[in-house]
Amino acid sequence: MQEHHEIVVIGAGPAGAIAAALLQRRGHKVTIFERQRFPRFSIGESLLAHCLEFVEEAGMMDAVRAAGFQEKNGAAFACGDRYTDFDFRDKFSPGPGTTFQVLRSRFDQVLADEAARQGVQVHYEHEVVAADFDGAEPWLEVRDVRPGADATPRRISTRFVLDASGYGRVLARMLDLERPSKLPPRRAIFTHIEDRIDDPAFDRQKILISVHPEHEDVWFWTIPFSNGRCSLGVVGAEEKINAAGTDLMATLRHWVDGAPNLKRVLANAVWDTPANTIGGYSASVTSLHGRGWALLGNAAEFLDPVFSSGVTIAMHSSKLATECLDRQLRGETVDWEADFAAPLMLGVQCFRTYVQGWYEGSFRDVVFFENAQPQIRAMISSILAGYAWDERNPFVAEHERRLAMLAEVCRGLTSRRAAQAEAEAKAAAAANATTETPQLASAAAD
Ligand code: FAD
């Protein structure tokens, strides 16, 4: 008899574990097939506050809190001598104002264990290798890839497939849904270090985003963990990052040496872990759903790491998709485009505007502007904390127009202040000259 599972989730990352638990809690039977053995490394260690709402709803908050991750309350930005930070607790939208910086190997294991504790069947080292949605019911082929196991694919029928396979992009590849991202290809080189940061001004409760002073499109993340270690990475245009050499560690150190603020902070660091690299990660698809399937998290769309939005978007997609699927399995007719894709893309488009603004410079000007009104900073802080779906925030509802306007105001005021400062400096110099002249004259007479 053919194996049958009510709902299959591909992948046990954050999108898969949260989706599986949310459905299981609504009374459905969920099976996850995960290709790898956990714990496994994953990039994406700085969470946003909004994602904790989904962790809470999935009944996993106590376990996440008990894991002892580094608390995070905001994001700091530095470029040369300029420094600013946004505290997620000072934000416009309701919801949590703190979150965590996590070793993803541990965090993803906690979420998957919690899903299993709630009744989800999690099959590790089981790879989905084929899928078909043309028949009466969807079916998948799954291979047991555990060492020594019979790896012959076995056929599994199901009522619905949620693809949370991340960079595996299982259904996007099999159903020919892949669409190139509109964002240009970028590359990241990263490692973990024993940071030994002794600067009392360094805030371990914030991710530090440092901008390279000469190459403004090159930036670094520093994500402190609770164990005295940091995740450190550099991101930039593929050809620019690669041009610095082929040895990953030497290339990363070369870029860090070019950012004096970061070099100073990491002066005592022990670089004890080989560097790794990932490129061409921005991706998109032609559709987020079809008959018998929906795409979650990175299996659908990935923008850019700069605002740490990946896990939050992944969990938000899980929340929306599981609500639709629950209704559908109860016999309702669901408009997946209106109730899943459109509301999900609202936040994704909002993040996209700020990501593009970051690389083009408009959002950097806003971030580093020194005299912003507190209400406006709170609205920006909300977006940085992940609340990119809260349309009561004008910088969400009209993200493109508002960002363009705000950037123009910030630039105008910055250049006016610079001109004023220059004029004041000239006036002061002239005044000094007139007061100094008699002294010089008397000195000359002596
Ligand atoms: P994943 O976490 O990738 O999980 C997918 C799972 O599916 C994997 O465990 C995989 O083994 C499994 N799988 C794949 N193929 C198959 C198959 N055929 N069969 C069965 N299982 C399969 N996000 C943040 O929130 N914060 C950050 O600070 C951040 N930094 C980033 C830095 C960089 C350089 C990059 C590239 C991304 C970053 N991200 C960050 C994004 C983050 O990595 C992802 O958005 C997040 O991991 C997506 O979660 P997911 O559950 O969709 O996929």
XYZ file of C-alpha atoms and ligand atoms in Angstrom:
499
model
C 0.000 0.000 0.000
C 1.258 3.495 -0.841
C 2.474 5.552 2.104
C 0.186 8.530 2.825
C 0.732 11.600 4.981
C -1.957 14.245 5.459
C 0.365 17.237 5.098
C 4.010 17.100 4.053
C 6.472 19.879 4.838
C 9.792 19.817 2.994
C 12.588 21.087 5.263
C 12.868 21.558 9.041
C 14.297 25.104 9.080
C 12.356 27.946 10.777
C 9.701 28.137 8.029
C 9.070 24.377 8.103
C 9.108 23.909 11.881
C 6.790 26.865 12.554
C 4.350 25.879 9.770
C 4.263 22.264 10.950
C 3.606 23.220 14.574
C 0.916 25.768 13.682
C -0.969 23.131 11.654
C -0.498 20.385 14.230
C -1.936 22.736 16.864
C -5.032 23.129 14.665
C -5.539 19.374 14.673
C -3.843 18.327 11.420
C -1.262 15.581 11.043
C 2.018 16.912 9.701
C 5.148 15.138 8.505
C 8.439 16.933 7.843
C 11.072 15.439 5.536
C 14.440 17.063 6.188
C 17.404 16.228 3.996
C 20.095 16.882 6.589
C 20.881 15.581 10.008
C 20.368 18.171 12.792
C 22.075 20.080 14.265
C 23.408 21.591 11.061
C 24.953 24.955 10.250
C 22.782 27.659 8.715
C 23.471 31.295 7.981
C 20.990 33.888 9.317
C 21.764 34.370 12.995
C 20.267 37.749 13.853
C 16.513 37.618 14.377
C 13.972 40.442 14.233
C 11.480 41.121 17.022
C 8.391 40.447 14.872
C 9.358 36.792 14.328
C 8.908 36.044 18.028
C 5.153 36.511 17.578
C 5.150 33.367 15.415
C 7.435 31.479 17.806
C 4.966 32.322 20.577
C 1.935 31.279 18.544
C 3.646 27.978 17.691
C 4.050 27.291 21.434
C 7.849 27.391 21.300
C 8.686 30.552 23.232
C 9.575 28.889 26.549
C 11.991 26.524 24.805
C 13.603 29.370 22.856
C 13.970 31.443 26.032
C 15.446 28.474 27.896
C 18.115 27.980 25.231
C 20.112 30.961 26.559
C 20.537 32.856 23.302
C 21.979 36.383 23.270
C 19.181 38.935 23.740
C 18.912 41.506 20.991
C 17.134 44.862 21.264
C 18.101 46.692 18.115
C 20.476 47.429 15.280
C 23.548 49.682 15.280
C 25.124 51.219 12.188
C 28.654 52.581 11.798
C 30.635 54.168 8.996
C 34.025 55.669 9.842
C 33.355 57.954 12.823
C 29.600 57.968 12.305
C 27.532 55.748 14.609
C 23.827 55.456 15.230
C 21.552 52.868 16.692
C 17.878 51.960 16.620
C 16.293 50.452 19.696
C 13.493 48.069 18.713
C 11.684 48.909 21.964
C 11.248 52.499 20.698
C 9.041 51.578 17.789
C 5.762 52.561 16.193
C 4.109 49.121 15.843
C 2.822 46.988 18.694
C 4.542 43.649 19.353
C 7.771 42.422 20.939
C 10.636 44.900 21.078
C 13.392 42.407 21.768
C 14.552 39.208 20.135
C 17.668 37.005 19.952
C 20.963 36.489 18.184
C 21.277 32.752 17.714
C 23.523 29.977 16.583
C 21.195 28.648 13.934
C 22.330 25.053 14.461
C 20.908 25.288 17.995
C 17.909 27.528 17.235
C 16.657 25.392 14.341
C 17.088 22.258 16.456
C 15.030 23.809 19.275
C 12.203 24.703 16.866
C 12.210 21.288 15.179
C 12.275 19.500 18.564
C 9.362 21.626 19.734
C 7.392 20.776 16.583
C 8.110 17.074 17.226
C 7.078 17.437 20.883
C 3.706 18.702 19.653
C 3.216 15.617 17.496
C 4.817 16.519 14.170
C 6.698 13.572 12.630
C 10.169 14.774 11.705
C 12.199 12.498 9.431
C 15.793 13.701 9.267
C 18.110 12.602 6.451
C 15.131 12.147 4.152
C 15.441 14.006 0.874
C 12.527 14.895 -1.385
C 13.697 14.127 -4.924
C 10.537 14.296 -7.077
C 7.035 15.751 -6.929
C 3.876 15.595 -9.008
C 0.706 17.633 -8.708
C -1.137 16.572 -11.873
C -3.124 13.672 -10.407
C -6.053 13.575 -7.995
C -3.632 13.864 -5.068
C -0.097 15.210 -4.911
C 2.724 12.712 -4.523
C 6.387 12.986 -3.687
C 9.401 10.732 -3.934
C 11.524 10.639 -0.814
C 14.945 9.061 -0.358
C 16.293 7.850 2.960
C 19.859 9.181 2.866
C 21.002 7.879 6.257
C 24.289 6.007 6.007
C 23.600 2.365 5.196
C 19.866 2.886 4.498
C 18.138 1.762 1.302
C 18.213 4.997 -0.694
C 15.690 3.870 -3.310
C 13.096 6.658 -3.562
C 9.726 5.737 -2.068
C 6.479 7.239 -3.232
C 4.334 9.161 -0.782
C 0.874 10.607 -1.382
C -0.414 13.596 0.536
C -3.192 16.173 0.585
C -0.862 19.159 0.490
C 2.842 20.013 0.258
C 4.393 23.017 1.978
C 7.842 23.569 0.526
C 10.120 25.067 3.192
C 13.335 23.759 1.621
C 15.164 27.112 1.774
C 18.096 27.391 -0.619
C 17.203 23.829 -1.783
C 14.247 25.470 -3.616
C 12.787 22.023 -4.267
C 9.450 22.855 -5.905
C 10.727 26.018 -7.594
C 13.209 23.791 -9.444
C 10.894 20.840 -10.080
C 7.932 22.930 -11.232
C 10.075 25.394 -13.183
C 9.031 28.387 -11.103
C 12.418 30.045 -10.724
C 12.636 33.696 -11.663
C 15.816 35.766 -11.367
C 15.810 38.297 -8.556
C 15.698 41.961 -9.503
C 18.537 42.569 -7.042
C 22.079 42.332 -8.494
C 24.192 39.301 -7.468
C 26.093 39.818 -4.232
C 28.459 37.632 -2.247
C 29.053 37.175 1.476
C 32.168 35.808 3.186
C 31.701 34.988 6.840
C 33.082 33.195 9.880
C 32.677 32.852 13.637
C 35.347 34.358 15.902
C 36.155 34.477 19.583
C 35.617 38.217 19.653
C 37.322 39.358 22.930
C 35.655 42.750 22.515
C 36.587 44.888 25.514
C 35.278 48.238 24.276
C 32.669 49.217 26.926
C 30.772 51.188 24.262
C 30.183 48.059 22.184
C 26.585 46.909 22.598
C 26.294 43.105 22.483
C 22.506 43.413 22.368
C 22.561 44.870 18.875
C 23.716 43.659 15.510
C 26.405 46.037 14.250
C 26.195 46.894 10.552
C 29.402 48.638 9.472
C 29.745 50.356 6.116
C 33.108 50.332 4.366
C 34.259 53.983 4.338
C 35.522 53.865 0.730
C 33.206 51.284 -0.850
C 29.782 52.277 0.412
C 28.083 49.273 -1.168
C 30.266 46.948 0.919
C 29.052 46.308 4.456
C 29.804 44.000 7.391
C 27.688 42.271 9.990
C 28.894 41.662 13.547
C 26.426 39.515 15.481
C 27.492 38.834 19.079
C 26.394 35.537 20.650
C 25.970 34.836 24.352
C 29.185 32.775 24.559
C 31.800 35.456 23.840
C 31.784 34.701 20.149
C 30.550 36.654 17.152
C 29.347 35.949 13.669
C 31.216 38.227 11.286
C 30.623 38.671 7.580
C 31.264 40.990 4.659
C 28.810 41.524 1.802
C 29.259 43.282 -1.530
C 28.948 43.006 -5.285
C 30.168 39.588 -6.419
C 33.088 40.906 -8.523
C 34.191 43.449 -5.922
C 34.320 40.946 -3.055
C 36.022 38.314 -5.214
C 38.611 40.768 -6.547
C 40.341 40.777 -3.162
C 41.597 37.186 -3.635
C 40.699 33.523 -3.485
C 41.719 32.733 0.097
C 38.443 33.327 1.974
C 39.943 34.123 5.362
C 42.547 36.494 3.874
C 39.828 38.191 1.815
C 37.580 38.670 4.845
C 40.459 40.074 6.890
C 41.450 42.353 4.013
C 37.959 43.873 3.985
C 37.775 44.164 7.785
C 41.161 45.930 7.813
C 39.643 48.534 5.480
C 36.903 49.427 7.979
C 38.688 51.205 10.872
C 35.718 51.078 13.265
C 35.469 47.315 12.905
C 39.207 46.742 12.950
C 39.311 48.615 16.263
C 36.411 46.655 17.784
C 37.930 43.314 16.738
C 41.536 44.196 17.620
C 41.883 41.272 20.079
C 39.727 38.747 18.240
C 40.869 35.167 17.733
C 40.109 34.067 14.203
C 39.764 30.370 14.898
C 37.178 29.149 12.381
C 37.637 28.743 8.619
C 35.684 31.300 6.583
C 32.834 30.295 4.317
C 31.109 31.988 1.418
C 27.710 32.197 -0.234
C 26.746 34.091 -3.371
C 23.835 34.621 -5.722
C 21.417 34.037 -2.852
C 18.732 36.540 -3.915
C 15.977 34.578 -5.630
C 12.371 34.813 -6.681
C 9.598 32.672 -8.198
C 6.788 33.080 -10.724
C 4.157 31.872 -8.249
C 3.976 31.219 -4.511
C 1.220 28.589 -4.681
C -0.599 26.139 -6.931
C -2.990 23.213 -6.659
C -1.718 21.122 -3.762
C 1.345 23.212 -2.895
C 2.631 26.479 -1.460
C 6.133 27.864 -1.020
C 7.413 29.142 2.311
C 10.437 31.201 3.369
C 13.540 31.052 1.249
C 12.052 28.312 -0.919
C 10.027 31.172 -2.423
C 11.877 34.456 -2.223
C 15.044 35.773 -0.653
C 15.987 39.424 -0.796
C 19.206 40.320 0.966
C 20.769 39.842 4.377
C 21.265 43.522 5.246
C 18.242 43.942 7.547
C 18.164 40.347 8.847
C 14.663 39.898 7.430
C 15.025 36.288 6.165
C 13.772 34.292 9.162
C 10.991 36.819 9.832
C 9.709 36.648 6.247
C 9.989 32.847 6.423
C 7.886 32.636 9.598
C 5.378 35.211 8.350
C 4.867 33.103 5.220
C 4.294 30.033 7.440
C 1.643 31.839 9.437
C -0.275 33.031 6.354
C -0.032 29.710 4.487
C -1.098 27.582 7.436
C -4.189 29.747 8.005
C -5.178 29.256 4.350
C -4.438 25.539 4.426
C -6.364 24.984 7.645
C -9.437 26.632 6.103
C -9.040 24.647 2.875
C -8.725 21.323 4.693
C -11.913 22.177 6.579
C -13.739 22.502 3.257
C -13.634 26.247 2.612
C -12.728 27.582 -0.809
C -9.558 29.593 -0.357
C -8.258 32.332 -2.623
C -4.536 31.703 -2.091
C -3.528 34.732 -4.123
C -5.658 37.118 -2.060
C -5.143 35.494 1.339
C -1.549 34.241 1.104
C 0.557 35.676 -1.734
C -0.703 39.277 -1.709
C -0.476 39.856 2.052
C 2.933 38.165 2.195
C 4.321 40.282 -0.640
C 3.194 43.457 1.104
C 5.974 43.071 3.675
C 8.445 41.606 1.184
C 8.014 44.635 -1.136
C 8.421 46.972 1.805
C 11.705 45.305 2.822
C 12.789 45.354 -0.842
C 12.376 49.155 -0.998
C 14.589 49.642 2.061
C 17.160 47.100 0.809
C 17.375 48.895 -2.544
C 17.520 52.232 -0.717
C 20.382 50.902 1.394
C 22.521 49.987 -1.612
C 21.554 53.129 -3.599
C 22.336 55.295 -0.576
C 18.939 56.896 0.168
C 18.225 54.688 3.171
C 21.810 54.985 4.417
C 21.314 58.776 4.471
C 18.161 58.287 6.540
C 19.822 55.849 8.940
C 22.811 58.110 9.608
C 20.806 61.373 9.758
C 21.554 62.860 13.146
C 18.520 65.002 13.891
C 15.543 62.864 12.920
C 12.275 63.417 14.752
C 11.653 60.703 17.363
C 8.298 59.692 15.768
C 9.969 59.136 12.418
C 12.800 57.179 13.995
C 10.186 55.023 15.751
C 8.550 54.263 12.396
C 11.883 53.304 10.859
C 12.755 51.308 13.970
C 9.508 49.343 13.492
C 10.542 48.272 10.021
C 14.043 47.344 11.217
C 12.357 45.266 13.959
C 10.465 43.360 11.263
C 7.030 45.019 11.362
C 6.995 45.539 7.604
C 3.357 44.398 7.312
C 1.921 47.058 9.627
C 0.188 49.371 7.180
C -0.658 51.846 9.931
C 3.007 52.824 9.650
C 3.210 55.401 6.821
C 6.724 54.143 6.002
C 5.165 50.730 5.330
C 1.945 51.842 3.631
C 3.753 54.129 1.182
C 7.278 52.779 1.483
C 8.701 53.998 -1.833
C 7.274 57.516 -1.734
C 7.967 58.070 1.956
C 11.548 56.807 1.767
C 12.279 59.020 -1.265
C 10.812 62.070 0.498
C 12.576 61.406 3.781
C 15.917 60.806 2.092
C 15.575 64.102 0.232
C 14.813 65.984 3.443
C 17.741 64.314 5.267
C 20.134 65.082 2.404
C 18.896 68.689 2.156
C 19.254 69.313 5.885
C 22.629 67.574 6.033
C 24.077 69.699 3.226
C 22.499 72.885 4.662
C 24.028 72.066 8.065
C 27.384 71.375 6.424
C 27.230 74.715 4.574
C 26.249 76.478 7.804
C 29.052 74.770 9.735
C 31.526 75.806 7.027
C 30.286 79.408 7.147
C 30.534 79.433 10.954
C 34.036 77.980 10.804
C 35.072 80.688 8.306
C 33.538 83.419 10.477
C 35.311 82.060 13.558
C 38.608 81.925 11.681
C 38.126 85.526 10.530
C 37.315 86.631 14.109
C 40.419 84.822 15.400
C 42.502 86.491 12.737
C 41.377 89.985 13.857
C 41.943 89.259 17.566
C 45.268 87.577 16.879
C 46.613 90.380 14.683
C 47.357 92.842 17.529
C 49.053 90.063 19.503
C 51.134 89.119 16.475
C 51.852 92.783 15.917
C 52.919 93.261 19.522
C 54.956 90.025 19.373
C 56.688 91.359 16.260
C 57.335 94.715 17.999
C 58.929 92.899 20.979
P 16.336 27.058 5.752
O 16.636 27.569 7.099
O 17.389 27.113 4.715
O 15.836 25.551 5.896
C 15.558 24.755 4.781
C 15.756 23.288 5.127
O 15.303 22.506 4.020
C 17.213 22.937 5.334
O 17.398 22.373 6.620
C 17.525 21.946 4.205
O 18.406 20.916 4.595
C 16.147 21.385 3.879
N 16.062 20.872 2.498
C 16.575 21.416 1.370
N 16.331 20.627 0.307
C 15.627 19.541 0.762
C 15.097 18.377 0.148
N 15.234 18.161 -1.163
N 14.436 17.497 0.913
C 14.288 17.706 2.266
N 14.794 18.785 2.901
C 15.447 19.718 2.166
N 18.086 35.872 8.009
C 17.840 36.418 9.195
O 16.686 36.362 9.660
N 18.828 37.031 9.910
C 20.093 37.155 9.434
O 20.965 37.714 10.127
C 20.370 36.617 8.152
N 21.619 36.687 7.635
C 21.865 36.149 6.399
C 23.128 36.278 5.827
C 23.370 35.791 4.546
C 24.721 35.965 3.913
C 22.334 35.122 3.843
C 22.570 34.580 2.471
C 21.085 34.971 4.411
C 20.828 35.471 5.683
N 19.577 35.350 6.269
C 19.324 35.942 7.471
C 18.490 34.602 5.616
C 18.281 33.242 6.269
O 19.425 32.448 6.069
C 17.082 32.542 5.616
O 16.106 33.479 5.264
C 16.419 31.522 6.527
O 17.339 30.540 6.919
C 15.229 30.892 5.785
O 14.656 29.867 6.546
P 13.911 28.676 5.818
O 13.243 27.897 6.879
O 13.103 29.211 4.689
O 15.073 27.817 5.119
